[in-house]
Short mmCIF file of C-alpha atoms in Angstrom, two decimals:
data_model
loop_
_atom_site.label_atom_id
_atom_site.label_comp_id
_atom_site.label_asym_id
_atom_site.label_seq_id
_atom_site.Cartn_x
_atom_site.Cartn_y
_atom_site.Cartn_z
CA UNK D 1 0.00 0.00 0.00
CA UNK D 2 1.25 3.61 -0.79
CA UNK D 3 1.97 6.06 2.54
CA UNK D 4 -1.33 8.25 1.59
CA UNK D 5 -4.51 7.58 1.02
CA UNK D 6 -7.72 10.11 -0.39
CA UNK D 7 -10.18 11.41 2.00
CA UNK D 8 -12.81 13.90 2.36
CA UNK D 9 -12.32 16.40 5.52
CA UNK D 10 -13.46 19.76 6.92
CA UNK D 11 -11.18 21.57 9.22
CA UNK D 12 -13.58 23.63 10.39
CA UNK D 13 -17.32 23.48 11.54
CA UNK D 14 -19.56 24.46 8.50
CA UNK D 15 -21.95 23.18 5.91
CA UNK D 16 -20.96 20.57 3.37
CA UNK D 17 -19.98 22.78 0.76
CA UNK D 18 -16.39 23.31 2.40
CA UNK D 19 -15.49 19.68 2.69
CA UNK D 20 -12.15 19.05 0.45
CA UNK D 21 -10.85 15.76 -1.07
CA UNK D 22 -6.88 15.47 0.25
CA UNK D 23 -4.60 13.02 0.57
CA UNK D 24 -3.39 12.51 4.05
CA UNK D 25 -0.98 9.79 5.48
CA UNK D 26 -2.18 6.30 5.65
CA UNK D 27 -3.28 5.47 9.04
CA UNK D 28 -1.64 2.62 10.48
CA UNK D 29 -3.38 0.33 13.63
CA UNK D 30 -2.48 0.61 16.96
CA UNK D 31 -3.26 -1.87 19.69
CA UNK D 32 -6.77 -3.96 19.25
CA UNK D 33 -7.43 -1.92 15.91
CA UNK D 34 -7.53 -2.84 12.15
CA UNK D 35 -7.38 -1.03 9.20
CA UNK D 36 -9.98 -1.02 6.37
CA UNK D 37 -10.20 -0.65 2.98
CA UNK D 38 -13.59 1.17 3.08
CA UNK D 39 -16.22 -0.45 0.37
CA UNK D 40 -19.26 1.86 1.61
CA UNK D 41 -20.04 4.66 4.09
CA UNK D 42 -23.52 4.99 5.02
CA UNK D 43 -24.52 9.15 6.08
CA UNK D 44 -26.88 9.86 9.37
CA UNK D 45 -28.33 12.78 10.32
CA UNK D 46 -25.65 12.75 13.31
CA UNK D 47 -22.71 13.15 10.97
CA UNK D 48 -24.48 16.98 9.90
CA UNK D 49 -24.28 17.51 13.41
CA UNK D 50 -20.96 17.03 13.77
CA UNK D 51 -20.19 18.67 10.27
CA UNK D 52 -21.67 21.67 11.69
CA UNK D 53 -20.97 21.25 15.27
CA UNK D 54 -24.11 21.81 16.47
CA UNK D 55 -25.72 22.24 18.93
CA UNK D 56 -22.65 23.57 21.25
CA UNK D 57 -23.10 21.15 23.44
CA UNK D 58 -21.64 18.41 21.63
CA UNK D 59 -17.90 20.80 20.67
CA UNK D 60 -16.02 20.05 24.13
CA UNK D 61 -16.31 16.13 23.58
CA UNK D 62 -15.91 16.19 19.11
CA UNK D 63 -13.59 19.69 19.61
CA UNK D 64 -14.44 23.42 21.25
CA UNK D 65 -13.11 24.74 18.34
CA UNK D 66 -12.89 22.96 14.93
CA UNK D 67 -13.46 19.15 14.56
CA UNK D 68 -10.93 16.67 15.92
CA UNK D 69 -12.55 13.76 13.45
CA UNK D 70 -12.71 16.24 10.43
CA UNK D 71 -13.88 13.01 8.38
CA UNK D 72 -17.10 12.13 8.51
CA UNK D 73 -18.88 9.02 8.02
CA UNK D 74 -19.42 6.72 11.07
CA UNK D 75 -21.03 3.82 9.61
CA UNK D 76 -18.67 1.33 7.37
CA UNK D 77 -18.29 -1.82 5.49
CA UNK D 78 -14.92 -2.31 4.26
CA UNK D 79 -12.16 -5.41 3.99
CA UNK D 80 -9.50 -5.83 6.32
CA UNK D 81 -6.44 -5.21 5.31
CA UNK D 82 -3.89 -5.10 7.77
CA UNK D 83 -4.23 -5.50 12.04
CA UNK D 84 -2.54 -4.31 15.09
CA UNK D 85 -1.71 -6.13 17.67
CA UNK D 86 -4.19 -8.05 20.01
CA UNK D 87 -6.62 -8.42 17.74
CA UNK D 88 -9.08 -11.38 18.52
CA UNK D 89 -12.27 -12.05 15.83
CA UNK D 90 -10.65 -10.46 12.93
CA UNK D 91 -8.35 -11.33 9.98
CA UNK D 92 -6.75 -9.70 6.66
CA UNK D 93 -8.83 -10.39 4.04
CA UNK D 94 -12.63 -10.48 5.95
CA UNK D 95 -15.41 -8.61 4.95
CA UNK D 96 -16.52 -6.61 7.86
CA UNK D 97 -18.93 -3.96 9.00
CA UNK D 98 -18.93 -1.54 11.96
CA UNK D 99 -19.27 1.77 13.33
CA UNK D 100 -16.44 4.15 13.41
CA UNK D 101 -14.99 6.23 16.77
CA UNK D 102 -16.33 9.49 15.80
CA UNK D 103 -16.08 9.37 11.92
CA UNK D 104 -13.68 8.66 9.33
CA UNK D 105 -15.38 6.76 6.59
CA UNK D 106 -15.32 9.28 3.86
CA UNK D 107 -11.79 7.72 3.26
CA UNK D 108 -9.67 5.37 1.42
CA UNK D 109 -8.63 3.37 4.58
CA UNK D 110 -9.92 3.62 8.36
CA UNK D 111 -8.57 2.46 11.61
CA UNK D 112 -11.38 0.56 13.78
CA UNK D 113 -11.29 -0.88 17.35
CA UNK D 114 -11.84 -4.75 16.09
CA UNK D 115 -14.55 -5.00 19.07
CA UNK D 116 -16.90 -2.61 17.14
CA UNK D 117 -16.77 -4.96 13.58
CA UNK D 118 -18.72 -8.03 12.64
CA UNK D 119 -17.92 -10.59 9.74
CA UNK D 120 -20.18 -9.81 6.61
CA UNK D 121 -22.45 -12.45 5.09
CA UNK D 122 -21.18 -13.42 1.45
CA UNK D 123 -24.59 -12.60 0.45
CA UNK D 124 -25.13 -8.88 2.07
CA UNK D 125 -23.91 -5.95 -0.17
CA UNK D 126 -21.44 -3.70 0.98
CA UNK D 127 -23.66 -0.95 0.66
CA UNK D 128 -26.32 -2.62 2.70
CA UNK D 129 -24.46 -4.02 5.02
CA UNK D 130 -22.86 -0.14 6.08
CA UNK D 131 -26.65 1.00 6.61
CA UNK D 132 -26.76 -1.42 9.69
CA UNK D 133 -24.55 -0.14 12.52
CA UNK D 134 -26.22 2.87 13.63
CA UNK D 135 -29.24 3.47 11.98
CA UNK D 136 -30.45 -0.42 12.34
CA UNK D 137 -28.80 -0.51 15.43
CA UNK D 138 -30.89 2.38 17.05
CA UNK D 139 -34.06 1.14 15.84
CA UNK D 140 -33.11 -2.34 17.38
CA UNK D 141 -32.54 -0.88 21.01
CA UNK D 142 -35.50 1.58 20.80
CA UNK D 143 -37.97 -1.41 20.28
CA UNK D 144 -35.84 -2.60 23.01
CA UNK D 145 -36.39 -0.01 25.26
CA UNK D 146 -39.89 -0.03 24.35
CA UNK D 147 -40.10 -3.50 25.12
CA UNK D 148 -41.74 -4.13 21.81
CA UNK D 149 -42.10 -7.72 21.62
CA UNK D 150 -40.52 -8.58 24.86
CA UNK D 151 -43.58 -8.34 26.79
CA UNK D 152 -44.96 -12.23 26.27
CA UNK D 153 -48.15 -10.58 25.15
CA UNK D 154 -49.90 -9.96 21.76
CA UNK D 155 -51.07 -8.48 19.95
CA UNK D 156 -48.90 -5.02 20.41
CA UNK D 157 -49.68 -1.97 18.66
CA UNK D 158 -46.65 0.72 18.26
CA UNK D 159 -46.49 3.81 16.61
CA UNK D 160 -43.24 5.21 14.68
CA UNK D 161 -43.18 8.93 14.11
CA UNK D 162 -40.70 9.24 11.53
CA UNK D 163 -41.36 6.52 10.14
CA UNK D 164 -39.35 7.01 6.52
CA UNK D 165 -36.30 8.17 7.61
CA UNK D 166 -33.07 5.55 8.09
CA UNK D 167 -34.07 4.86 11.76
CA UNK D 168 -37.73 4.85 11.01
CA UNK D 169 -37.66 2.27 7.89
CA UNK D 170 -35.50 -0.06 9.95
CA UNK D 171 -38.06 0.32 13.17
CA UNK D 172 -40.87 -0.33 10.80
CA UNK D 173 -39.65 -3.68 9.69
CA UNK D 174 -37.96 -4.74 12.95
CA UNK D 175 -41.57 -4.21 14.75
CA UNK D 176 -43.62 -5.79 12.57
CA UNK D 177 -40.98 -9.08 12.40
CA UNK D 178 -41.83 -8.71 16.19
CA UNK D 179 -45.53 -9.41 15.84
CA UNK D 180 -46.58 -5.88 16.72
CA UNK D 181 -49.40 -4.15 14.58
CA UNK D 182 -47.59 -0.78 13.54
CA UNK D 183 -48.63 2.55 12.84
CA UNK D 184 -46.28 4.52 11.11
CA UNK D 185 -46.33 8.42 10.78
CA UNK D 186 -44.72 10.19 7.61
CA UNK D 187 -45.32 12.46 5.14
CA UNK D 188 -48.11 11.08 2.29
CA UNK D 189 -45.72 10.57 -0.83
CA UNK D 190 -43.49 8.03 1.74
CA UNK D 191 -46.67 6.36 3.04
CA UNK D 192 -46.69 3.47 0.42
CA UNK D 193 -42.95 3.12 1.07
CA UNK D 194 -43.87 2.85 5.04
CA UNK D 195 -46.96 0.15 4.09
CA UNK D 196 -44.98 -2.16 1.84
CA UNK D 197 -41.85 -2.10 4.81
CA UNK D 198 -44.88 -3.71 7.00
CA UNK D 199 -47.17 -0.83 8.30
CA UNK D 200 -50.55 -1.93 9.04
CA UNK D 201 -51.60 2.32 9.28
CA UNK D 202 -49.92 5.18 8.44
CA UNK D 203 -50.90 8.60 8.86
CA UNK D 204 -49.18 12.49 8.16
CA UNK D 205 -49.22 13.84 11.55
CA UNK D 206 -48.27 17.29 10.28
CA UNK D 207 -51.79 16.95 8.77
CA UNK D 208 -53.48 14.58 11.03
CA UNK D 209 -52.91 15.77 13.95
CA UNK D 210 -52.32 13.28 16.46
CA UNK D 211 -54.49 14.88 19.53
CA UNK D 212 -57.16 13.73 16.97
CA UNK D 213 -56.42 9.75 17.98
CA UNK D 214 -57.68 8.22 20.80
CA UNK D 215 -56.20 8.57 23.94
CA UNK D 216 -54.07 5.09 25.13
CA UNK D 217 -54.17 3.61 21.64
CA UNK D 218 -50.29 3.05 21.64
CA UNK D 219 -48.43 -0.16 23.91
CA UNK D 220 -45.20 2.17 22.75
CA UNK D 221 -44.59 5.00 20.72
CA UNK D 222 -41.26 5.57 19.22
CA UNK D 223 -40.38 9.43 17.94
CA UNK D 224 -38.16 9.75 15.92
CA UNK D 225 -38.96 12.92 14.27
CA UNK D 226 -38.57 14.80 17.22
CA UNK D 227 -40.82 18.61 17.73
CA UNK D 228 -43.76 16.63 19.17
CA UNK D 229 -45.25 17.80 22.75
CA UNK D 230 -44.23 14.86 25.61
CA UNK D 231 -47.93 15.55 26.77
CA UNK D 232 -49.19 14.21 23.03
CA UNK D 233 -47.05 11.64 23.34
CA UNK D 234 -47.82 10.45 26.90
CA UNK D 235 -51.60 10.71 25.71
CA UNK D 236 -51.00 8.06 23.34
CA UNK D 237 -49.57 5.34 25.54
CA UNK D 238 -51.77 2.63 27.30
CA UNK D 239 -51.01 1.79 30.78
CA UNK D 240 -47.73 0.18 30.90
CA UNK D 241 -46.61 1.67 27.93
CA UNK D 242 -42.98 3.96 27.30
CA UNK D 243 -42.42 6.53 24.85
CA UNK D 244 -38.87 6.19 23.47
CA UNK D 245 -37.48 9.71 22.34
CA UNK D 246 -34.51 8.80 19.95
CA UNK D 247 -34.05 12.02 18.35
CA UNK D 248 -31.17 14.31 19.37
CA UNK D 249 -33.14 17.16 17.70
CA UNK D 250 -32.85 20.65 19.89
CA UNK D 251 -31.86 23.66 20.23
CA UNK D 252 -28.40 25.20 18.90
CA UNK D 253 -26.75 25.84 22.03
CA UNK D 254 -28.23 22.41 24.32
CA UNK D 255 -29.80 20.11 21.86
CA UNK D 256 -32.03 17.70 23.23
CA UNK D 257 -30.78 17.93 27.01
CA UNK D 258 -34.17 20.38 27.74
CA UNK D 259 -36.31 17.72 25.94
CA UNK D 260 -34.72 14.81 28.50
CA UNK D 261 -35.16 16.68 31.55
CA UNK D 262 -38.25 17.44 31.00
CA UNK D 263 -39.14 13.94 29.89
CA UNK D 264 -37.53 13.04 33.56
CA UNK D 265 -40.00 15.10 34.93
CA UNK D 266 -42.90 14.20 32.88
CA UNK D 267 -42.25 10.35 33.72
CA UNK D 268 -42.95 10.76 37.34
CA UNK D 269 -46.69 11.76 37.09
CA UNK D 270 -47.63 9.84 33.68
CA UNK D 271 -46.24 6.83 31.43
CA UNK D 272 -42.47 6.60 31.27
CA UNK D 273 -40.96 8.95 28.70
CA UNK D 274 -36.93 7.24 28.11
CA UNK D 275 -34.75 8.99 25.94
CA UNK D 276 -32.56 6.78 24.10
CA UNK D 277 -29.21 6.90 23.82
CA UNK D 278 -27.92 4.04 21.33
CA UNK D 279 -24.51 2.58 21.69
CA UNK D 280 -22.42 -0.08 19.25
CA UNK D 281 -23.86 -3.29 19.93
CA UNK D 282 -21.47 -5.15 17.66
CA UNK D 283 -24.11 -8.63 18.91
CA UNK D 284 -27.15 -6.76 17.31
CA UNK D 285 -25.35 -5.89 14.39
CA UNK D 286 -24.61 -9.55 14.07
CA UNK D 287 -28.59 -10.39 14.15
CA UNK D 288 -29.51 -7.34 11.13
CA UNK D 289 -26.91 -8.95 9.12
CA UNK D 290 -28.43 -12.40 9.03
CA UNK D 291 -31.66 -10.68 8.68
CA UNK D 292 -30.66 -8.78 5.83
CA UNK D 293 -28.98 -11.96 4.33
CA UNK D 294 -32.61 -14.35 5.10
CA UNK D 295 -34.57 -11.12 3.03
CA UNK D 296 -36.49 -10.75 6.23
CA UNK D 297 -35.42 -6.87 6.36
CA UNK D 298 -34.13 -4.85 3.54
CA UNK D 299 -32.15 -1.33 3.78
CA UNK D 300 -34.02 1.45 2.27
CA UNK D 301 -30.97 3.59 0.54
CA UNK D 302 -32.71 6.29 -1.18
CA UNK D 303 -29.46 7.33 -3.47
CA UNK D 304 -25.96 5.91 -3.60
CA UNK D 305 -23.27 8.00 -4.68
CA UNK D 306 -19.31 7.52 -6.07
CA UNK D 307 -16.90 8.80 -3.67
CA UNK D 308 -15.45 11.46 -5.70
CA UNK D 309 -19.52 13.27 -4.68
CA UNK D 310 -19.35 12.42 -1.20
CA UNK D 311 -19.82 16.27 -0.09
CA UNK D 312 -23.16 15.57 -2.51
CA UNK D 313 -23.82 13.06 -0.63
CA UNK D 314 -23.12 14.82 2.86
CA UNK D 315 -25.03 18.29 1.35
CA UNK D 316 -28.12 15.88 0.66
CA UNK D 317 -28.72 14.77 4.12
CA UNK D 318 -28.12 18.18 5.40
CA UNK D 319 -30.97 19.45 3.35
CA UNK D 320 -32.84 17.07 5.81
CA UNK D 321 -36.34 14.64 4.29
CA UNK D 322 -33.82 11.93 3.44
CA UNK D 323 -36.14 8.84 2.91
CA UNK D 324 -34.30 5.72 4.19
CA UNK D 325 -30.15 5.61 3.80
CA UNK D 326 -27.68 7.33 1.90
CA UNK D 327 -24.59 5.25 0.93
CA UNK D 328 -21.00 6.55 0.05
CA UNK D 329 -19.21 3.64 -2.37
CA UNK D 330 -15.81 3.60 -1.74
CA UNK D 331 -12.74 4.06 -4.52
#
């Protein structure tokens, strides 16, 4: 391999438009870590957060000042191609999928903790298999949080408020493979997208409103969308029920943090409001694989692009309505 390698990076916080293609020196693993070759980079609504370092909140953990992962991209599927030492459950040569320490996809090559990466099925695409980390992932554990499925009782009915977004159309699927009867909430030209994914209802709640359903018709709603009153959403829930919040939607200077307090708060008086805060489950990721590769669920990627239009790619998302994934291919 040659001593540099292409990648996409912003020095600074800012839109899209300012990300440059450069070559930079070839990372090499340390300890525990391999390197990729990166087939496919999957984009998330959290990587134009950190493009744009917003809200504040989030600069003295990714840098107060200008980014200290100024490559985005946190989702991967790429081949191995050389390890550090201590690695256990990898090897040069395997097909593997994971999600990044703060970023770095948009790139030739990326080093990876080897605990955060899973072996690829031959029979899952690269660019399917780099939807799966976070976006799948998060859907997974907010069904989980909900205890969607896990309650020994049917049948379960569960609502999705953002439903066609790359969270939603995972949570879709993964709750109707769970038995429960789901009502999914999206705008009207995605609501045939949301019904063939496995949506018994679905409904535009910017034009349905949903104080117009019945109180307690919910076992769980899931919100993704974010901008909803708790009180709506606590109207919703039967007895027993949780409201998962799993955006990280908020204002520019604290985010979401005014949303979870108050959600605290709101949880001691009426049904449990539990902002979700998803972490690698490299196990989970395991189980959406083999899902993908059975055809039981199927990524949504609304557009794939080359890598020499990754700040395309990036300026797309950031224009927000993204329906399902949007994949980077690799060089």
């Amino acid at each position: 391999m040659a001593d540099t390698m292409s990648a996409w990076r912003r020095e600074t916080y800012g839109p899209a438009a300012g990300t440059r293609r450069e070559q930079v020196a070839l990372p090499h693993p340390e300890r525990g870590e391999v390197l990729l070759r990166v087939h496919a980079t999957s984009l998330n609504a959290g990587d134009v957060r950190l493009l744009l370092g917003d809200p504040l909140l989030v600069r003295p953990v990714f840098g107060l000042t200008r980014p200290k992962h100024p490559v985005r991209g946190m989702e991967v599927a790429g081949t191995v191609v050389a390890v550090g030492s201590a690695v256990v459950g990898a090897e040069v040569g395997e097909r593997v999928a994971g999600e990044l320490v703060g970023g770095g996809g948009l790139a030739e090559y990326v080093r990876v903790p080897s605990s955060r990466l899973v072996p690829v099925p031959p029979g899952v695409a690269d660019t399917a298999a780099a939807t799966l980390p976070i976006a799948g992932g998060t859907a997974w554990q907010a069904l989980d949080a909900a205890k969607v499925g896990l309650r020994g009782r049917q049948p379960e009915r569960v609502l999705i408020i953002g439903a066609s977004g790359g969270v939603g159309t995972f949570a879709v699927q993964l709750a109707a493979l769970r038995g429960a009867e789901v009502w999914a909430a999206c705008g009207a030209r995605n609501a045939p997208l949301a019904r063939h994914l496995g949506a018994a209802h679905t409904l535009d709640h910017r034009e349905e409103p949903l104080d117009a359903l019945a109180a307690r018709t919910f076992d769980a709603v899931i919100d993704i969308a974010g901008g909803l009153p708790l009180t709506t959403l606590q109207r919703l829930v039967a007895s027993g029920g949780s409201v998962v919040l799993v955006t990280g939607n908020g204002g520019h200077v604290l985010g979401p943090v005014p949303r979870m307090i108050a959600a605290a708060f709101r949880s001691i008086t009426g049904p449990r409001v539990r902002p979700l805060a998803a972490t690698p489950r490299p196990e989970v990721l395991t189980k959406l694989l083999e899902l993908v590769d059975e055809g039981r669920i199927a990524p949504v990627i609304e557009k794939e692009y080359p890598f020499a239009e990754a700040p395309s790619a990036l300026a797309h998302v950031e224009a927000g309505h993204t329906v399902g994934k949007v994949v980077v291919r690799g060089t």
